[in-house]
Amino acid sequence: MQHKPGHRAPAGWWRTNQAVGLLIAIGVILLFAYLWQQDWFHREQRDGFILGFFPGLGLAAMLITALALAVDRWRHTAVEEMQSLGWRDLLWSVALSAAALAMYSLMEPLGMLLPMAAFLGLMMLLLGLRPWYLALALAPAISLIILTVFALLGIRLPGAFLPLLI
Amino acid sequence: MSAISNSLTPLLRTTLLTLTAFALALPAIAQADGHGDWPERDIDFIIPFGAGGGSDAWARTISTGAQEHFGVGWNLQNRPGAGATLAWEYLLDQPADGYTVMLSSPTPVMTALMEDDPLVDPLDFKAAAYISAFRSLIVAGTDSPMADWEGLKAEAEDGPVVIAGTNALLAGVANIFDQAGLDAVYVPYSSTGEAVSDFLGGHVDLLAATASTALGIVPENGTVVMNTSDIALPEDVEEQLGGNVPIAADFGYDGMRFPRPIGFHPDTPDEIVAEFSRRLETLLTEDESVPAMLDRMGEEVIFLGFPEANEDYARLVERMRNAIELLE
Amino acid sequence: MFQPDAFIEALYLVLNWNTLMWLTIGVFVGVGLGAIPGLTTSTGVALMLPLTFTLDITGALGLVIGLYKGALFGGSISAISFATPGAPDSAATVFDGYRMTQKGQGRKALLTSLYSSVTADSLSDVLVILIAPMMALAALQFGPAERTWLMVVAIALLGALSGKHVAKGLFAAAIGLYIGTIGSDPMGGASRNTFGLAWLRDGISLVPLIIGLFAMSRMLEQAVELLHESRLGHKVERRMNDLFSNKEDGLTFREYLSNWREMGIGLGVGSFVGMLPGLGATVASFLSYGIAKRVLPHKKIGTGVMGGVAAAESGNNATAGPTLVPLLAFGIPGSATAALIGGALMLQGITPSPRMFELHADVIYALFTILILANLFNLVIGRGFAFFYAKLGGLPKPVLVPTIMVLAVIGSFATQGNPYDVGVMLFFGFIGFFMRRFGIPEAPLIITFLIAPMLEESMRRAVLISGGDWLGGLFNSPLSLILMGLAVLVLVLSYRMRFSERLEAMAHEEEEESRGANSESHR
C-alpha cells in the first residue's frame, strides 16, 4: 500500500519524513558500529570477500535511502497515517503482539485449546464485539474448528490438544 | 477402596497380588536380560530438517515399521534450523534415557565443523547405527577429455578444473584430488538442481553427484569418471550408469563415504543403544515392507550396527574435518 | 515424435475412477491446505508421501499434481479474503485482492484469481507439452553469469513496485537486501549477521516473513483502528446474517477477457521463471505483478482492480507446468515440488531422465493429461472453496482479526515446526505495522529479500569459476551481454517514465496548491 504524501504537516516535526528518516539513519549507523566490532565481520572468505561485505552493503543502502528521505522534496511532509499515529497505537501493537506470543508460549504447558480460546475471547471483547456472550461462545467454537482442521491434516502443532492429552 | 478389596474373594486377591508382584519384578528380570525395560513408551524421533526432504522421507518410511519391531510408536518431530544443529542441541538437552533419537546426516556434522562457535560439539553423539550412505561420484561430459580418470588428471595438471556440487559431495571429491595432488576450483551450490543445470550447460567442467542424480544424466549427457567412496555401487545402478564404474580404490586412493547416522545423547547407556540398533537392523534388513519401500524410493540400506557405527563415527568426523579444510 | 499408441494407452491409464478419485482428493486437499497460512505445497506433499507408496503411478501423479495445483490457487483465497497469503507465492495477490474485498468485491476478486490461475496454468502446460525439450535447452544457457544479469534485470523491473515516493520504495528494498544477508555465507558456509543467535544461521524464513509483513501487520493495524472505535461496541447480528445472503457481484466473461494482457504477462513471466531451477513461483508472481503495473499504467493496478489479481495469480500458476521441464528433460528437480513428483515417479521404478520419453512414453503422456485435467478439477473445486472463504471474509472484524492472528501464529509454526519462526513472524508483524503507517511499500522488500541472495550467490560463483577474473566471469557469453543491455534499457526506460510522471505530478501539485486544496480526496 502506498500513500501519497500529504501536504505541509501542521503536526510536530517528529512526524515528518525528515524526522523519521534521520531517526532510521541513526539506528542504521548504530547497527553498523555494532557489526563492525564483531570478529566475524572482517573474516576473509575463500573468494576474497570479507564476511561482513554484503551485510555492510545492505546497511549502506539503508543509510543512503534513509538520508534521502530526510533531504528529498517530500522531507517536510508527514504521511496521513503518521499524523494520526500516537504512542498509544504503537504500545497497543506491541501489546497485541506480546499477547499473541504469550498465547503461543502457553500452548505447550496448557495444551492448545485453552490459551487459544482465551486469546480469541479476550481479543474479541477488547475489539468491541457485543453482545459479550457472543464472544464467549465463538471463541471456543473457532478454536475447536481450527484445531480439528489441523488435527485432520496430521500437522504437528506447538502443544497437545488439552494438557496431559494427545 | 478397602470396601472393594474386602469384597474380593481370597482367591482373586491372591491372584492379583501375584500378578502385581510379577509386574514389579519384571523390570528387574528384564534388566538381567541386558537391555532393561526399554522401550516402555513411545520414542521421540527427531529429524533435523523440515518436512519434505530426503531425511524426512527416510524417517517417515522406516517409522512405518516401528510398532511392529519396537512395540512402541515413534513420534516424528521435524526440528529444522541452524544448519540442522538446532535439533542436535535439543537432543543434548533431553535426558539420556533412550527415548529421544535423532536421524543425522552429513549436514549437521558439517555445520558443527564449519562454525567457529558451533551450537554442539560434533563428537557429542552416540551413533547407534549407520542406515545408509551417500557416495560422491565425479561426472564429466561424455565427449570431454576428462571422461576418464587419466584424461582428467592430465587436464588438472595443466590448470585447475572447475567442479560443481553441494558441500558434502565436493568434500568427497576433494579427498581424492588431494591424494592425487591435483588442483581444482570447488564451486559450492545449495541446491543439486542448479549444480546439475550448470554442469549440463557447460558452465563448469565436472559435477560431484550422488548415484540417483547421476542416473538422470548418464549416459546421454555425461559419464561417471569415478566413485570417490569406499563402497561399490549396487549392481543394477552400476549397470544403468554404463557398467564398470571405477572406484577410488582401483587407483589406490582411500575413498570416503557419507553415512546417515542414527543416534542418541552421548550418555545413553550402551545396552539401550545396542538394543535399538539390533531392532533397527531387523526392521531394515529382515522385514519385507520397509526395505521394499526404500528400494522403490531409489534409496538403499547400507547398515552398520552398534558399536561399530559409533567407533567409526569419531573417525568420520575427523575425515570430514580434513575434507572441509581442503575445500577452503 | 508424437506416439499415438502411447497417448491412447495414457488415456486408459488416466480416465478411470481410481485416478480421477485421487486427482479430486489431491485438488481438494491442496486448495484447502493452500488457503491455510503457513501450509505450503511441500508440506502437503510430504504429508501425503506415505500414501503415494500404496498407489499406482497415475493415482500417485494425480494426487501429487492435484495437490500442487490446488495449493497454488488456494493461497490466493486467503490472500484475497483475509489479506493473509496462504503461501508466499500469493503475497502479491494481497495488494489488489484484499482492496477489492474491502470494497465489497471479494467474490469478483476470487473469481478473477481462479480463472486467471486456471487459464495461465493450462496454457503453460500446453507450452510444456509442445516445446519442453526446447525450453530445457534454453534454460541450460543460463549459467552463473547469465543468472547474475537476469537477477539484475528482475530488480530493475521491480522499480515499478516502489510506488510514488521513490526513496521509500528504495528504503524497503534496502531492508530486504540487509535481512537477506542474515544466515550464512553462500560460498564459505560460515554464519554471518546472526547477532550471536545460532537459530538465525539458516536465515530468515520466507513464510513467517510474509505472514508477518502482510497478514499480522494488517491485523495489528485493524485492531488498533477497532480499539479507537470499540467504546461504541459492535452490534454484529445483522452482519452475521449478511454472511448467508448471496448478493455480491460475480465476474462476467467480458471482465475476464479484459484482463488478457495481464494474463499474457503472467503466462510469459511464469513460464520463463518456472523453467529455471531455483527461482520459484513467488518471484514469478511479484515480477508479473510489477511488469503489469509498469506497462499498463491506465489500469491503475495497486488500487484494488482485477488486473492486479490476474497478473499476480497467472504469474504464479504459470510456473506449475514449466517447473517440470528440467525434471523431464534432464532429471533435474527444478523445485521442491518437482523433486517430490520425481520421487513419485521413482517409486514406480521410472527414473526421470531423457530416456523416459522413449522408455515410458505412456507415463509421460499420462503426466501431461493429468496436468491438464487438474486445471479443470481446480476450476470446479476451487470455486466451491472460494465462495466458502469469501463468506468467511465477510465475518465481523472483531471476530476475524483475532482469528487471523491465531492462524498466523500456528501457521508460522506449522510450516517447518520451528518455534523461532513464530517470533520472526511477530517481529515482522510489528515492523510491517510501522512500515504501513509510514507509507513504506512491502513489495520491494520481499523482492530484494528473495533475489539479492541469489544475485550474490550467482555473481560470486561466476567470479570463482573464472578464477577471480571479474570481467571474464561476468561477461563470458553473448547472452550475458544481452541481459546486461536489457537491464540498462529497463533502468533508462523506467527513469524516463518516472521523469515524465514526475513532471506530470509537479504540474498537478502546482495546480492544486494554487487552488489551495489541502485534502487527499482525489486519491
mmCIF file with all atom_site columns, N, CA and C in Angstrom, chain C residues 199-200 204-205 208-209 212 419-429:
data_model
loop_
_atom_site.group_PDB
_atom_site.id
_atom_site.type_symbol
_atom_site.label_atom_id
_atom_site.label_alt_id
_atom_site.label_comp_id
_atom_site.label_asym_id
_atom_site.label_entity_id
_atom_site.label_seq_id
_atom_site.pdbx_PDB_ins_code
_atom_site.Cartn_x
_atom_site.Cartn_y
_atom_site.Cartn_z
_atom_site.occupancy
_atom_site.B_iso_or_equiv
_atom_site.pdbx_formal_charge
_atom_site.auth_seq_id
_atom_site.auth_comp_id
_atom_site.auth_asym_id
_atom_site.auth_atom_id
_atom_site.pdbx_PDB_model_num
ATOM 1  N N  . TRP C 1 199 ? 20.098 -19.834 15.992 1.00 0.00 ? 199 TRP C N  1
ATOM 2  C CA . TRP C 1 199 ? 18.941 -20.227 15.181 1.00 0.00 ? 199 TRP C CA 1
ATOM 3  C C  . TRP C 1 199 ? 18.784 -19.365 13.936 1.00 0.00 ? 199 TRP C C  1
ATOM 4  N N  . LEU C 1 200 ? 19.483 -18.224 13.885 1.00 0.00 ? 200 LEU C N  1
ATOM 5  C CA . LEU C 1 200 ? 19.401 -17.382 12.694 1.00 0.00 ? 200 LEU C CA 1
ATOM 6  C C  . LEU C 1 200 ? 20.313 -17.883 11.570 1.00 0.00 ? 200 LEU C C  1
ATOM 7  N N  . ILE C 1 204 ? 16.410 -15.805 7.674  1.00 0.00 ? 204 ILE C N  1
ATOM 8  C CA . ILE C 1 204 ? 15.010 -15.543 7.947  1.00 0.00 ? 204 ILE C CA 1
ATOM 9  C C  . ILE C 1 204 ? 14.190 -16.378 6.962  1.00 0.00 ? 204 ILE C C  1
ATOM 10 N N  . SER C 1 205 ? 13.235 -17.147 7.452  1.00 0.00 ? 205 SER C N  1
ATOM 11 C CA . SER C 1 205 ? 12.437 -17.953 6.522  1.00 0.00 ? 205 SER C CA 1
ATOM 12 C C  . SER C 1 205 ? 11.390 -17.081 5.852  1.00 0.00 ? 205 SER C C  1
ATOM 13 N N  . PRO C 1 208 ? 7.300  -17.101 7.514  1.00 0.00 ? 208 PRO C N  1
ATOM 14 C CA . PRO C 1 208 ? 6.971  -16.188 8.619  1.00 0.00 ? 208 PRO C CA 1
ATOM 15 C C  . PRO C 1 208 ? 7.174  -14.721 8.265  1.00 0.00 ? 208 PRO C C  1
ATOM 16 N N  . LEU C 1 209 ? 8.174  -14.431 7.414  1.00 0.00 ? 209 LEU C N  1
ATOM 17 C CA . LEU C 1 209 ? 8.392  -13.044 6.995  1.00 0.00 ? 209 LEU C CA 1
ATOM 18 C C  . LEU C 1 209 ? 7.150  -12.521 6.274  1.00 0.00 ? 209 LEU C C  1
ATOM 19 N N  . GLY C 1 212 ? 4.095  -12.273 8.563  1.00 0.00 ? 212 GLY C N  1
ATOM 20 C CA . GLY C 1 212 ? 4.231  -11.121 9.447  1.00 0.00 ? 212 GLY C CA 1
ATOM 21 C C  . GLY C 1 212 ? 3.977  -9.813  8.709  1.00 0.00 ? 212 GLY C C  1
ATOM 22 N N  . PRO C 1 419 ? 10.040 -23.302 16.317 1.00 0.00 ? 419 PRO C N  1
ATOM 23 C CA . PRO C 1 419 ? 9.399  -22.355 17.228 1.00 0.00 ? 419 PRO C CA 1
ATOM 24 C C  . PRO C 1 419 ? 9.852  -20.910 17.017 1.00 0.00 ? 419 PRO C C  1
ATOM 25 N N  . TYR C 1 420 ? 11.103 -20.711 16.542 1.00 0.00 ? 420 TYR C N  1
ATOM 26 C CA . TYR C 1 420 ? 11.586 -19.348 16.361 1.00 0.00 ? 420 TYR C CA 1
ATOM 27 C C  . TYR C 1 420 ? 10.837 -18.613 15.253 1.00 0.00 ? 420 TYR C C  1
ATOM 28 N N  . ASP C 1 421 ? 10.252 -19.380 14.331 1.00 0.00 ? 421 ASP C N  1
ATOM 29 C CA . ASP C 1 421 ? 9.519  -18.744 13.241 1.00 0.00 ? 421 ASP C CA 1
ATOM 30 C C  . ASP C 1 421 ? 8.352  -17.913 13.763 1.00 0.00 ? 421 ASP C C  1
ATOM 31 N N  . VAL C 1 422 ? 7.781  -18.304 14.904 1.00 0.00 ? 422 VAL C N  1
ATOM 32 C CA . VAL C 1 422 ? 6.686  -17.527 15.479 1.00 0.00 ? 422 VAL C CA 1
ATOM 33 C C  . VAL C 1 422 ? 7.199  -16.150 15.889 1.00 0.00 ? 422 VAL C C  1
ATOM 34 N N  . GLY C 1 423 ? 8.381  -16.141 16.518 1.00 0.00 ? 423 GLY C N  1
ATOM 35 C CA . GLY C 1 423 ? 8.972  -14.871 16.921 1.00 0.00 ? 423 GLY C CA 1
ATOM 36 C C  . GLY C 1 423 ? 9.296  -13.993 15.712 1.00 0.00 ? 423 GLY C C  1
ATOM 37 N N  . VAL C 1 424 ? 9.835  -14.618 14.667 1.00 0.00 ? 424 VAL C N  1
ATOM 38 C CA . VAL C 1 424 ? 10.164 -13.878 13.449 1.00 0.00 ? 424 VAL C CA 1
ATOM 39 C C  . VAL C 1 424 ? 8.898  -13.251 12.874 1.00 0.00 ? 424 VAL C C  1
ATOM 40 N N  . MET C 1 425 ? 7.814  -14.042 12.839 1.00 0.00 ? 425 MET C N  1
ATOM 41 C CA . MET C 1 425 ? 6.553  -13.550 12.286 1.00 0.00 ? 425 MET C CA 1
ATOM 42 C C  . MET C 1 425 ? 6.066  -12.331 13.084 1.00 0.00 ? 425 MET C C  1
ATOM 43 N N  . LEU C 1 426 ? 6.093  -12.438 14.408 1.00 0.00 ? 426 LEU C N  1
ATOM 44 C CA . LEU C 1 426 ? 5.587  -11.334 15.228 1.00 0.00 ? 426 LEU C CA 1
ATOM 45 C C  . LEU C 1 426 ? 6.472  -10.098 15.083 1.00 0.00 ? 426 LEU C C  1
ATOM 46 N N  . PHE C 1 427 ? 7.800  -10.319 15.005 1.00 0.00 ? 427 PHE C N  1
ATOM 47 C CA . PHE C 1 427 ? 8.719  -9.197  14.838 1.00 0.00 ? 427 PHE C CA 1
ATOM 48 C C  . PHE C 1 427 ? 8.392  -8.443  13.546 1.00 0.00 ? 427 PHE C C  1
ATOM 49 N N  . PHE C 1 428 ? 8.257  -9.189  12.441 1.00 0.00 ? 428 PHE C N  1
ATOM 50 C CA . PHE C 1 428 ? 7.977  -8.512  11.179 1.00 0.00 ? 428 PHE C CA 1
ATOM 51 C C  . PHE C 1 428 ? 6.538  -8.012  11.112 1.00 0.00 ? 428 PHE C C  1
ATOM 52 N N  . GLY C 1 429 ? 5.665  -8.564  11.943 1.00 0.00 ? 429 GLY C N  1
ATOM 53 C CA . GLY C 1 429 ? 4.320  -8.001  12.042 1.00 0.00 ? 429 GLY C CA 1
ATOM 54 C C  . GLY C 1 429 ? 4.400  -6.573  12.551 1.00 0.00 ? 429 GLY C C  1
#
